[in-house]
Amino acid sequence: MPSRCRIAFSFMTQPSRRALYGQAAARYDRARPAYPEALFDDIQAFARLDENARVLEVGCGSGQATLSLARRGWQIDCIELSERLAALARGKLASYSNARIINGDYDELQLPAAYDLLVAATSFHWLDPATRFHKARGTLKAGGCIALFWHRPAMSQLSRACMEILQSAYRDHAPSLAAQWQPPPPPEQMPDEFSAPIAESGCFQPAIVKRYPYNLSYSAAAYVDLLGSFSDHLALPASTREKLLTAIEKLINENCGGRVIREQVTTLYLARRL
């Protein structure tokens, strides 16, 4: 067992894009889905947390995961880069004295090894890959755990026809996004993205992976609201983005019966500190 975990030496995050979420904070809060409650049950069972546990949440956004954590009574410190999202999270968690929202950049903060659990909900990929696992391990007590999870789109015959129709709007208004698009896998074939990096870091034991597939139904307006909260869409010039979203909304109403089924898998990685 290594005495300290290895540090990688490549930086692949895009700081300018991760900072875009604050520009659309209200839309992000309104459109982004919550996480399945079963996921938090599995985190609690794996980490063996009691009511006195201390939890560090990295990149809490406007609190989509934080509410479920706070309801379990744990003492939670939540770090959020965007001032606007942090303010929304404070409002959402105002009635929970056990949750503290900290506006700051996790990569730059000096944090003590005081936590039983580090949680990152759709945020860990934005952290510096050169240091993120080493830093996460350094914030945890002996025996502490990480819980990393993301929503990932999936696609089967249930949603394929409409999703392929919508690509015409991207080809017309955002060809750079159209060129990057790959049809998502079916729910049962969702790839394992993070087990290998967790193991290779030398900071944690091999990860346990859990998946939670489910479908969400969106009106045309609600679906373009969701798209407008994604960093690749936010990175488009404002006029281009609005033309794209208007075209997508029109296609949904005219060709998809006014609704979109978004197939989704939330993937959870659980690992204990070495």
XYZ file of C-alpha atoms in Angstrom:
274
model
C 0.000 0.000 0.000
C 1.518 3.366 -0.978
C 2.342 5.829 1.771
C 0.946 8.666 -0.281
C -1.130 8.773 -3.391
C 0.288 9.653 -6.759
C -0.206 13.021 -8.418
C -0.838 13.190 -12.155
C 0.756 15.901 -14.268
C -1.788 17.026 -16.816
C -4.400 19.744 -16.551
C -7.388 19.138 -18.785
C -10.174 21.127 -17.127
C -11.570 24.253 -18.753
C -11.735 26.933 -16.043
C -13.514 29.407 -18.321
C -16.360 26.968 -18.952
C -16.820 25.943 -15.321
C -17.213 29.635 -14.462
C -20.098 30.014 -16.918
C -22.671 28.420 -14.642
C -22.920 31.532 -12.495
C -24.152 33.496 -15.497
C -27.184 31.232 -15.688
C -27.640 30.562 -11.970
C -31.431 30.924 -11.904
C -31.834 28.705 -14.966
C -29.421 26.151 -13.495
C -31.381 26.037 -10.260
C -34.712 25.803 -12.058
C -33.792 23.244 -14.726
C -31.244 20.845 -13.252
C -32.770 17.622 -11.893
C -32.238 16.315 -8.380
C -30.593 12.988 -7.583
C -32.341 9.710 -6.689
C -32.840 9.278 -2.963
C -31.645 5.675 -3.235
C -28.235 7.056 -4.139
C -27.948 8.806 -0.767
C -29.104 5.651 0.990
C -26.254 3.788 -0.703
C -23.748 6.477 0.252
C -24.830 6.330 3.888
C -24.623 2.529 3.968
C -21.187 2.419 2.349
C -19.631 5.229 4.388
C -21.324 4.047 7.613
C -22.120 7.605 8.619
C -23.866 8.464 11.872
C -25.593 11.719 12.818
C -22.276 13.298 13.872
C -20.547 12.741 10.525
C -18.808 15.635 8.787
C -19.313 15.909 5.038
C -17.520 18.081 2.489
C -19.440 18.771 -0.709
C -17.389 20.074 -3.623
C -19.223 22.215 -6.166
C -22.669 22.205 -4.634
C -24.217 24.419 -7.317
C -27.535 25.710 -6.056
C -27.958 22.714 -3.727
C -29.434 19.937 -5.891
C -27.683 17.252 -3.830
C -27.164 19.296 -0.687
C -30.779 19.154 0.432
C -30.755 15.359 0.516
C -27.489 15.408 2.465
C -28.730 18.021 4.938
C -31.936 16.120 5.639
C -29.841 13.276 7.038
C -28.526 15.512 9.800
C -24.833 15.433 8.895
C -22.627 18.492 9.358
C -21.973 19.682 5.816
C -19.498 22.207 4.434
C -20.386 23.008 0.820
C -17.930 24.753 -1.473
C -19.217 26.574 -4.555
C -17.188 28.619 -7.052
C -20.032 30.843 -8.270
C -21.251 33.614 -5.958
C -24.714 33.485 -7.520
C -25.100 29.741 -7.153
C -23.746 29.898 -3.599
C -26.365 32.541 -2.770
C -29.141 30.321 -4.160
C -27.838 27.375 -2.155
C -27.809 29.463 1.035
C -31.419 30.384 0.453
C -32.409 26.799 -0.221
C -30.591 25.544 2.897
C -31.579 28.437 5.165
C -33.614 26.199 7.478
C -30.757 23.699 7.931
C -28.291 24.831 10.572
C -26.103 21.815 9.798
C -25.232 23.056 6.280
C -22.679 25.797 5.608
C -22.136 27.232 2.114
C -18.631 28.496 1.329
C -18.069 30.612 -1.785
C -14.607 29.718 -3.080
C -12.447 27.638 -5.420
C -11.893 24.175 -3.972
C -8.656 23.782 -5.937
C -7.212 26.779 -4.100
C -8.553 26.245 -0.577
C -6.487 24.729 2.212
C -8.717 22.220 3.988
C -8.071 20.084 7.067
C -8.310 16.283 7.164
C -11.526 16.641 9.126
C -14.205 14.951 7.021
C -15.761 11.499 6.987
C -17.048 11.863 3.447
C -16.310 13.973 0.363
C -19.211 14.323 -2.060
C -18.992 15.703 -5.593
C -22.266 15.834 -7.527
C -21.628 16.475 -11.243
C -18.546 18.504 -10.345
C -15.442 16.347 -9.881
C -14.548 16.453 -13.592
C -14.047 20.234 -13.296
C -11.269 19.850 -10.720
C -7.582 19.806 -11.616
C -6.812 16.160 -12.513
C -3.221 16.715 -11.421
C -4.283 17.097 -7.793
C -7.965 16.245 -7.331
C -7.588 12.731 -5.888
C -4.628 13.661 -3.704
C -6.478 16.721 -2.386
C -9.666 14.726 -1.781
C -7.745 12.134 0.231
C -6.096 14.923 2.223
C -9.463 16.250 3.401
C -10.592 12.872 4.776
C -10.105 11.273 8.151
C -8.682 7.748 8.289
C -11.312 5.447 6.808
C -13.072 8.335 5.075
C -14.793 7.932 1.708
C -15.485 9.702 -1.540
C -18.838 9.634 -3.317
C -18.628 10.956 -6.879
C -21.725 10.973 -9.051
C -23.063 12.329 -12.320
C -26.158 12.328 -14.470
C -25.382 10.845 -17.855
C -27.738 10.852 -20.881
C -28.754 7.513 -22.329
C -30.705 6.650 -25.453
C -32.814 3.727 -26.614
C -35.715 3.383 -29.028
C -37.790 5.289 -26.482
C -36.016 8.592 -27.180
C -33.898 8.026 -30.304
C -36.246 9.424 -32.962
C -36.771 12.784 -31.280
C -33.120 13.182 -30.271
C -32.002 12.578 -33.844
C -34.527 15.097 -35.156
C -33.120 17.750 -32.802
C -29.653 17.379 -34.310
C -30.815 19.344 -37.351
C -31.045 22.450 -35.147
C -27.452 21.925 -34.042
C -26.270 21.471 -37.628
C -28.000 24.712 -38.622
C -27.117 26.895 -35.626
C -24.238 25.291 -33.680
C -22.227 23.096 -36.062
C -19.386 22.832 -33.562
C -21.726 21.065 -31.115
C -23.238 18.978 -33.917
C -19.750 17.741 -34.860
C -19.107 16.652 -31.263
C -22.394 14.817 -30.773
C -22.282 11.075 -30.324
C -25.502 9.151 -29.681
C -25.533 8.209 -25.986
C -25.426 4.500 -25.147
C -28.515 2.611 -24.030
C -29.016 2.696 -20.255
C -27.746 -0.841 -19.739
C -24.479 -0.042 -21.562
C -23.468 3.100 -19.690
C -19.652 3.071 -19.565
C -17.544 3.100 -16.411
C -15.673 6.408 -16.574
C -14.019 6.776 -13.196
C -13.143 3.398 -11.680
C -9.772 3.336 -13.459
C -8.744 6.912 -12.517
C -9.727 6.263 -8.895
C -7.638 3.086 -8.755
C -4.710 4.601 -10.649
C -4.535 7.590 -8.310
C -3.181 5.411 -5.507
C -5.308 7.420 -3.079
C -8.321 5.139 -2.697
C -9.353 1.518 -2.652
C -11.063 0.151 -5.785
C -14.383 1.850 -6.375
C -17.829 0.352 -6.049
C -20.016 1.524 -8.939
C -23.789 1.869 -8.725
C -26.174 3.026 -11.445
C -29.690 4.443 -11.218
C -31.505 4.527 -14.596
C -34.695 6.538 -15.002
C -36.557 8.671 -17.543
C -37.563 12.310 -17.342
C -40.347 13.874 -19.407
C -39.925 17.518 -20.459
C -42.146 19.991 -22.217
C -40.434 21.776 -25.088
C -39.893 24.884 -22.955
C -38.557 22.915 -19.988
C -36.163 20.945 -22.181
C -34.572 24.012 -23.750
C -34.337 25.469 -20.247
C -32.286 22.414 -19.260
C -30.081 22.663 -22.363
C -29.431 26.304 -21.579
C -27.856 25.283 -18.256
C -25.147 23.094 -19.886
C -21.655 24.542 -20.151
C -21.214 23.755 -23.867
C -24.420 25.652 -24.644
C -23.507 28.492 -22.286
C -20.164 28.827 -24.086
C -21.928 29.724 -27.331
C -22.407 33.400 -28.210
C -25.699 34.545 -26.696
C -27.370 35.197 -30.052
C -26.322 31.775 -31.374
C -27.531 30.059 -28.225
C -30.952 31.702 -28.371
C -31.392 30.830 -32.054
C -30.428 27.236 -31.294
C -32.788 26.891 -28.337
C -35.642 28.524 -30.274
C -35.113 26.075 -33.140
C -35.015 23.102 -30.765
C -38.219 24.186 -29.035
C -39.932 24.516 -32.419
C -38.778 21.054 -33.530
C -40.050 19.479 -30.300
C -43.444 21.086 -30.673
C -43.773 20.259 -34.385
C -42.129 16.823 -34.562
C -42.044 15.278 -31.078
C -45.568 15.915 -29.857
C -44.469 18.797 -27.649
C -42.517 16.626 -25.217
C -39.081 15.058 -24.900
C -38.179 11.923 -22.996
C -34.658 12.256 -21.616
C -33.291 8.868 -20.662
C -30.755 9.216 -17.915
C -28.442 7.153 -15.729
C -26.998 8.559 -12.537
C -23.686 6.824 -11.880
C -22.188 6.727 -8.385
C -18.575 5.874 -7.518
C -17.854 4.988 -3.899
C -14.309 4.479 -2.628
C -12.579 4.408 0.736
C -9.394 6.281 1.471
C -6.113 4.361 1.512
